Short mmCIF file of C-alpha atoms in Angstrom, two decimals:
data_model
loop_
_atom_site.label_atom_id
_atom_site.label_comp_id
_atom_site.label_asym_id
_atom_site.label_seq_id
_atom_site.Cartn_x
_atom_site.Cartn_y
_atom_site.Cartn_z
CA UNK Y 221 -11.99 -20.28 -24.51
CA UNK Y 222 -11.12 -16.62 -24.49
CA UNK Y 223 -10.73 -14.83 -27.83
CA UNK Y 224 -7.62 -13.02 -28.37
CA UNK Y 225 -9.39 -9.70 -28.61
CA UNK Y 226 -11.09 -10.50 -25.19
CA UNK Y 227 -7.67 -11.36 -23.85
CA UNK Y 228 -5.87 -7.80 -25.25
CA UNK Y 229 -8.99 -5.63 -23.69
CA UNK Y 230 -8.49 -7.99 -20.18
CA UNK Y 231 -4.64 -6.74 -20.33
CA UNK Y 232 -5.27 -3.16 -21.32
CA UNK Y 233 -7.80 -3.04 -17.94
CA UNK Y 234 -4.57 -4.92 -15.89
CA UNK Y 235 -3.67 -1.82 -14.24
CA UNK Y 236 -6.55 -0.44 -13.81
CA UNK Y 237 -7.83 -3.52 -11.67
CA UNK Y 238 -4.44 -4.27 -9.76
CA UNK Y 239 -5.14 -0.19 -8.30
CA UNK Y 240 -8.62 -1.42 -7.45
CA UNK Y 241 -7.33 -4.52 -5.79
CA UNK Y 242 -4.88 -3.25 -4.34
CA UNK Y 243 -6.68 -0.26 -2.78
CA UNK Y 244 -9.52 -2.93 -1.46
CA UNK Y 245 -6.76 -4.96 -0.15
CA UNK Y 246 -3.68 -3.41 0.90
CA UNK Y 247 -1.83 -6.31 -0.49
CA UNK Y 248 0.06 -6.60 -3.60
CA UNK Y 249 -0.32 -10.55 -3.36
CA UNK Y 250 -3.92 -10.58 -2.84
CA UNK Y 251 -4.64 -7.86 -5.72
CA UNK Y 252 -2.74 -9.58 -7.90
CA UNK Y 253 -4.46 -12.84 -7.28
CA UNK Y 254 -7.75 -11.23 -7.82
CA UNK Y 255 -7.01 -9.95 -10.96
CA UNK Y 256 -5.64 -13.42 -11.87
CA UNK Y 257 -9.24 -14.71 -10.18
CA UNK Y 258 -10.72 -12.42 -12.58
CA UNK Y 259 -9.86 -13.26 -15.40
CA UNK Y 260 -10.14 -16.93 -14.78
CA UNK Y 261 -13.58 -16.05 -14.44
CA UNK Y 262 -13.89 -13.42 -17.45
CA UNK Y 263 -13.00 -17.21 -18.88
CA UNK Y 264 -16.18 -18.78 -17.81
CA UNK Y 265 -18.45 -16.06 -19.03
CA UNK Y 266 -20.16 -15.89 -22.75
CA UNK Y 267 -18.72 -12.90 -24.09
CA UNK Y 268 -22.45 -11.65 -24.77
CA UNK Y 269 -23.09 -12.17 -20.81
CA UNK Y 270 -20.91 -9.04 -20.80
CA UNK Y 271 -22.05 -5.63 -21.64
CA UNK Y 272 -19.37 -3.66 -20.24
CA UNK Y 273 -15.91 -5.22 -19.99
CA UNK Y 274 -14.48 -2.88 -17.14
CA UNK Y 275 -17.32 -2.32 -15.05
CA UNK Y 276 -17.68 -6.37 -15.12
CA UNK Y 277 -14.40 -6.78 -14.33
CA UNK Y 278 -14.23 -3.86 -11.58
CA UNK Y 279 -17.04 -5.77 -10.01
CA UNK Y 280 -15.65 -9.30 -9.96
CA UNK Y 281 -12.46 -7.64 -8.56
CA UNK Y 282 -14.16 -6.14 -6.09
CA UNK Y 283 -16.09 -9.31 -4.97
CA UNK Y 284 -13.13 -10.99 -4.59
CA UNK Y 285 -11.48 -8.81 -2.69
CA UNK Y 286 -14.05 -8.68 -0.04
CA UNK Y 287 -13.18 -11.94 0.57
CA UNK Y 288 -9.76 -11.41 1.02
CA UNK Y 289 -10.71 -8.36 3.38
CA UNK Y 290 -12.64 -10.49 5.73
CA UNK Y 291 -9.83 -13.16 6.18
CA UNK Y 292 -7.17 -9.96 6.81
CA UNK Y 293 -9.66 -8.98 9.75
CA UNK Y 294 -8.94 -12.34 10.98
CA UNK Y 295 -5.86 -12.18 10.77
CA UNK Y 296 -5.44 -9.20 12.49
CA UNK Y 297 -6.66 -10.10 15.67
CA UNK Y 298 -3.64 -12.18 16.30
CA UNK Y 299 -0.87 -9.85 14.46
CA UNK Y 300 1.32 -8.62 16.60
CA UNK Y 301 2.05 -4.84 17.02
CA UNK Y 302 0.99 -2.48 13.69
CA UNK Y 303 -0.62 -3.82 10.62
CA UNK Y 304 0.43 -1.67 7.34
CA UNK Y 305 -0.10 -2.00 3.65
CA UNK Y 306 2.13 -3.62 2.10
CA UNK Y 307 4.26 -1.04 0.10
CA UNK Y 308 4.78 -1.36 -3.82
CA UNK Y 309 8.83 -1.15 -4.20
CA UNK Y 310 10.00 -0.34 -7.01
CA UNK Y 311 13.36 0.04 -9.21
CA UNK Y 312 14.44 1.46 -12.24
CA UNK Y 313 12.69 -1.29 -14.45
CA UNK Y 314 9.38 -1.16 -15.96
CA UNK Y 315 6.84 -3.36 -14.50
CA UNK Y 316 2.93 -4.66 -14.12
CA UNK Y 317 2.60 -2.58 -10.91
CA UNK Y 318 4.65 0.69 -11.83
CA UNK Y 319 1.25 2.23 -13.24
CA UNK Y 320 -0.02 1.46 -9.79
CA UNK Y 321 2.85 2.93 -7.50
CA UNK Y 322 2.23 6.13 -9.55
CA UNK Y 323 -1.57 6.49 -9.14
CA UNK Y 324 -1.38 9.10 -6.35
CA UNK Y 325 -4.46 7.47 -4.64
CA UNK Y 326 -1.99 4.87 -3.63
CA UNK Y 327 0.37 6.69 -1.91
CA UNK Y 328 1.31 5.73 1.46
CA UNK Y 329 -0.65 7.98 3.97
CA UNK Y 330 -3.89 7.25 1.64
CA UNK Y 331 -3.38 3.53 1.84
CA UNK Y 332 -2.98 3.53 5.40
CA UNK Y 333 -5.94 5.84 6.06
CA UNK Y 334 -8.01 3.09 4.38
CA UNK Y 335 -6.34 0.43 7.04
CA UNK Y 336 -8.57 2.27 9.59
CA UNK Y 337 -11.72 1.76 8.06
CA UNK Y 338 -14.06 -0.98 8.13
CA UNK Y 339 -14.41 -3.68 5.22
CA UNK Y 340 -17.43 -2.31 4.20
CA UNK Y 341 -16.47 1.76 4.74
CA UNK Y 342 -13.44 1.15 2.67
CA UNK Y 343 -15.15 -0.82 -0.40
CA UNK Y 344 -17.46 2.00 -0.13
CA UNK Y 345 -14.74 4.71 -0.20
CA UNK Y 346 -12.62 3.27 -2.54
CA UNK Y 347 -14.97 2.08 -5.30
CA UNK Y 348 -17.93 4.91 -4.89
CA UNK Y 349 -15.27 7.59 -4.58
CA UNK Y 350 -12.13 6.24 -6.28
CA UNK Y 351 -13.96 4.56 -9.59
CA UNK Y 352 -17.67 5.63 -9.64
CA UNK Y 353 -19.29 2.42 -9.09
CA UNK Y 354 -23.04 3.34 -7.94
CA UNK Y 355 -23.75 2.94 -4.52
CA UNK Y 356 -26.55 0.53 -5.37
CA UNK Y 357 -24.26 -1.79 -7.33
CA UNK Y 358 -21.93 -1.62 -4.04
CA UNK Y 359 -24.43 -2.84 -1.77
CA UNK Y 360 -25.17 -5.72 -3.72
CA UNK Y 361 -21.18 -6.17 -3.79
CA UNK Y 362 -21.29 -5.82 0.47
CA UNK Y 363 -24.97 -7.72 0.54
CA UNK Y 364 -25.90 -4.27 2.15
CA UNK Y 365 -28.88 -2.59 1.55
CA UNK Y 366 -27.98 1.11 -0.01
CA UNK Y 367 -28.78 3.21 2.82
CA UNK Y 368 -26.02 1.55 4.79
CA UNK Y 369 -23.76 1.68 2.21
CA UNK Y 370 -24.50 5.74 2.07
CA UNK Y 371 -23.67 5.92 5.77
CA UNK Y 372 -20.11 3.58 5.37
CA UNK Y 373 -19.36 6.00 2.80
CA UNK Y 374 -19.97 8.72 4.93
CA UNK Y 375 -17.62 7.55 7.60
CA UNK Y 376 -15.10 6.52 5.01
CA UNK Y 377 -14.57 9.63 3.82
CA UNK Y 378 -13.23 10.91 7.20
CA UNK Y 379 -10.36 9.21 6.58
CA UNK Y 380 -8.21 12.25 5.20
CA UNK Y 381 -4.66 11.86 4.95
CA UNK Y 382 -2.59 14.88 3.67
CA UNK Y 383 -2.15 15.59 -0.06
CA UNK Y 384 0.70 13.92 -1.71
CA UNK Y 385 3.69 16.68 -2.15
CA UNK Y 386 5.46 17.06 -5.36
CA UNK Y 387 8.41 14.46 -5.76
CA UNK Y 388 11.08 17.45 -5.89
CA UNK Y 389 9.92 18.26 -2.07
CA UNK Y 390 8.83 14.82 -0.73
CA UNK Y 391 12.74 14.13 -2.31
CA UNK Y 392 13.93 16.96 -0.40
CA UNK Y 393 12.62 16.31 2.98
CA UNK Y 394 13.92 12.22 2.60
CA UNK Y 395 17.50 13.65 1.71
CA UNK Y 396 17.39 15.96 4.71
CA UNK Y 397 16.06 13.08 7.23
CA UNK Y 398 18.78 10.79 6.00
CA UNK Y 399 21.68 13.19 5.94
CA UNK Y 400 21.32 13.82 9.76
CA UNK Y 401 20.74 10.01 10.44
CA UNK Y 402 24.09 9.77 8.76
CA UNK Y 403 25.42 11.94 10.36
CA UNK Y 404 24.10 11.17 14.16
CA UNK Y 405 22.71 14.40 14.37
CA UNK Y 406 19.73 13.75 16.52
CA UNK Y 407 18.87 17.53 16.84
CA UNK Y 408 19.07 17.31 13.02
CA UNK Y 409 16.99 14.17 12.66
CA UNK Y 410 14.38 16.33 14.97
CA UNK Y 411 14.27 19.53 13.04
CA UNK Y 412 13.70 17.40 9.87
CA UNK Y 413 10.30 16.07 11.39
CA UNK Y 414 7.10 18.22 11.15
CA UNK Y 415 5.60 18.84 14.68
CA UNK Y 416 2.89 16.17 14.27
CA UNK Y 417 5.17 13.22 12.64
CA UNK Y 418 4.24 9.92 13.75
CA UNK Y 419 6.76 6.83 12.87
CA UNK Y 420 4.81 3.14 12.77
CA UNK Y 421 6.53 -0.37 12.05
CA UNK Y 422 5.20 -3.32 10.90
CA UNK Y 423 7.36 -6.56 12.01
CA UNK Y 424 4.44 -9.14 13.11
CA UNK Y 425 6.85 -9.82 16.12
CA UNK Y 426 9.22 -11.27 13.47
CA UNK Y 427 12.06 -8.53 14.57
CA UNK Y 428 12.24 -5.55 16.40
CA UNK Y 429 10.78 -2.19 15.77
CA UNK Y 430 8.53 -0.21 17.63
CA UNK Y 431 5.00 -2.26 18.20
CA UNK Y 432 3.21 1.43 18.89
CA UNK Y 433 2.58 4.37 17.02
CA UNK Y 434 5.72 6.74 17.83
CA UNK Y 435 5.41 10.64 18.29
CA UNK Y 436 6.97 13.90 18.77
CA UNK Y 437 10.07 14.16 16.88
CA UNK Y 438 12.47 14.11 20.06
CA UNK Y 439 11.42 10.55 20.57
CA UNK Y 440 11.17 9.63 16.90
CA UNK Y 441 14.02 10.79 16.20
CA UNK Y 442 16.32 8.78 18.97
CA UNK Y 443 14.21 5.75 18.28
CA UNK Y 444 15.27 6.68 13.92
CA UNK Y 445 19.36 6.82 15.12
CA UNK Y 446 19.16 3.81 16.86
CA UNK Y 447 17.56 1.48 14.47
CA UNK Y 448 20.00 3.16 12.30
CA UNK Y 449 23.21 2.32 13.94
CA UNK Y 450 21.84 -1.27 14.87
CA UNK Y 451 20.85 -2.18 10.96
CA UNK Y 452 23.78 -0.87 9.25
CA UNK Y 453 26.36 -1.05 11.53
CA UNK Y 454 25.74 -3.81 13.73
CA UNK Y 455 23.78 -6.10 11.36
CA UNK Y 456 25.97 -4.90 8.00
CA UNK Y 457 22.88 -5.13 5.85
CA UNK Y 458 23.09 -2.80 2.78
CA UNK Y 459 21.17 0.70 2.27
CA UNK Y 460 19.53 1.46 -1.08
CA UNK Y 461 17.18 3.51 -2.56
CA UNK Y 462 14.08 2.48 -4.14
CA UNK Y 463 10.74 3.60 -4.97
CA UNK Y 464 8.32 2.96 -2.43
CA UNK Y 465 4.39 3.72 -3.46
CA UNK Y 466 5.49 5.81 -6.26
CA UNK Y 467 7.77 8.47 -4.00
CA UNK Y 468 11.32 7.99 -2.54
CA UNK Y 469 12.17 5.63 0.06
CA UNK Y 470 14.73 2.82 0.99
CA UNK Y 471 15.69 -0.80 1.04
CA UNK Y 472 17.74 -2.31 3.23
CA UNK Y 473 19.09 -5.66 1.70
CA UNK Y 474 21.62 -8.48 3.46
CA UNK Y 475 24.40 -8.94 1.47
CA UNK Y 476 24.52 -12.66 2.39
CA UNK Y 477 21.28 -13.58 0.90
CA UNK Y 478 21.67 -15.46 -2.49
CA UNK Y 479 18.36 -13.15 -4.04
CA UNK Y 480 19.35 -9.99 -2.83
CA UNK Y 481 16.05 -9.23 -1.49
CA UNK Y 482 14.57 -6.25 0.84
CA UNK Y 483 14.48 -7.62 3.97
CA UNK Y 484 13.23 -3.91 5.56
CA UNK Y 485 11.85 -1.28 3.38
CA UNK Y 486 11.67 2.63 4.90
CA UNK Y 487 8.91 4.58 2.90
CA UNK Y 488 7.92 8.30 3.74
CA UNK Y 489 5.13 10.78 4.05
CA UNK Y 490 6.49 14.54 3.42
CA UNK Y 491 3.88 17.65 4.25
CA UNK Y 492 4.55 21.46 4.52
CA UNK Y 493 8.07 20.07 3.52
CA UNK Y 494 8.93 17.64 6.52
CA UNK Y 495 8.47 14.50 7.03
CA UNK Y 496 5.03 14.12 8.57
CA UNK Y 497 5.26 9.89 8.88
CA UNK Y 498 7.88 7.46 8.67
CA UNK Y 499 6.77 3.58 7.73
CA UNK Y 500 9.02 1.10 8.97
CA UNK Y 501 7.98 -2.61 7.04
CA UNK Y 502 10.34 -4.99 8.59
CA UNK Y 503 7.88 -7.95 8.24
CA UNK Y 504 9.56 -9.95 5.56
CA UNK Y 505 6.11 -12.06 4.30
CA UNK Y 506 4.50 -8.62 3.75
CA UNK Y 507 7.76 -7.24 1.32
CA UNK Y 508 5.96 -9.37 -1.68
CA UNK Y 509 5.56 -6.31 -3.99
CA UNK Y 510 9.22 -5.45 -3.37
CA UNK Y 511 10.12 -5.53 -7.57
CA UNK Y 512 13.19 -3.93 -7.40
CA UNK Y 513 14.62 -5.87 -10.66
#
């Protein structure tokens, strides 16, 4: 039986161990269900077992997540074309993973940096780096001895992905992007890339995007008009904003659906004021942190 004290300091780390989970995972569904692991197990536990309540709980989190890590790498080898994060989608409402979307280690270049990494370089990365968890305690997390830990680490933090801009800019760039996709202006769409912008889609061969990394901005931005033209003119499905991993992005909705959910969401990455990547989630089963009400 958990105390009612025990149960308000479990919610007041909530956040705190959805960003973990969710920067070990790259899933909203599986952070959330190791936070809900968590506490199930925080249940278990004498309180006195416990000396400090968010290291514990960082570590449990953690544990779990490996798990779900491992069965993702499985997973992989099957899925079909580019494997993203899932992106956290958010409205105008208040909700259990806002404080996540706005943690600026969760922005979309950083979380797909991680994607590249190992299981073990990114639990290294994330919790040595991100939270300060000791790299002894992360071995016996990994069931590595510390010197290999030290050297996943090391490779982990090659993983650099540019330095979110400030949302004025990053909402700048968007607004520029979209105005010549509205307009058809493919030398516009062009000019609003930055010379090394890259576009990637994740569809799981569900429907059609590109199953390669795109670049160079003349061939980004034809392949950008067309899936533009073919979603909201030929398939009539509805264009929104939204937030997407705590920066401007969009939804794209079908109006014949009884829930009105996403069924694509469009999420950016904006340096030296252009848009530097372009993330196209199309893969319906991976939209579950799409929150939008």
């Amino acid at each position: 039986m958990v105390s009612p004290l025990l149960a308000d300091l479990f919610e007041s780390h909530r956040a705190h161990l959805l960003s973990v989970a969710y920067r070990l995972t790259g899933s909203v569904g599986d952070a959330e269900d190791a936070v809900q692991e968590s506490w199930l197990r925080m249940a278990g536990v004498h309180q006195s077992e416990i000396d400090d309540l968010r290291a514990w709980l960082t570590t449990v989190v953690a544990r779990i997540c490996v798990d779900h890590l491992r069965s993702a790498a499985v997973r992989r080898e099957s899925y079909v074309g580019q494997w993203l994060p899932e992106p956290i989608v958010t409205g105008d409402g208040v909700g259990p993973l806002d404080p996540v979307a706005r943690d600026v280690r969760c922005r979309l270049a950083a979380m797909v940096a991680l994607e590249a990494l190992t299981p073990p370089q990114r639990v290294a990365l994330v919790l040595h780096d991100g939270f300060g968890v000791p790299i002894e305690e992360i071995g016996a997390i990994l069931d590595m001895p510390g010197e290999a830990v030290g050297e996943a680490l090391a490779v982990g933090r090659r993983a650099v992905a540019p330095a979110p801009t400030s949302d004025d800019v990053h909402d700048a760039a968007v607004q520029r992007f979209l105005a010549a996709l509205a307009a058809g202006d493919v030398d516009g769409v062009a000019a609003s890339l930055h010379p090394a912008a890259t576009f990637a889609g994740d569809a799981g061969g569900t429907i059609e995007t590109a199953l390669d990394v795109v670049a160079g901005v003349d061939t980004i931005a034809r392949l950008a008009l067309g899936l533009w033209r073919r979603h909201l003119a030929e398939q009539a499905l509805e264009l929104g904003s939204a937030t997407v991993n705590g920066q401007s992005g969009l939804v794209l909705t079908d109006p014949n659906s009884p829930f009105g959910r996403p069924v694509r969401v469009l999420g950016f990455t904006v340096h030296e004021e252009k848009i530097w990547a372009a993330y196209d989630f199309a893969n319906v089963a991976k939209l579950s942190g799409a929150r939008l009400r």
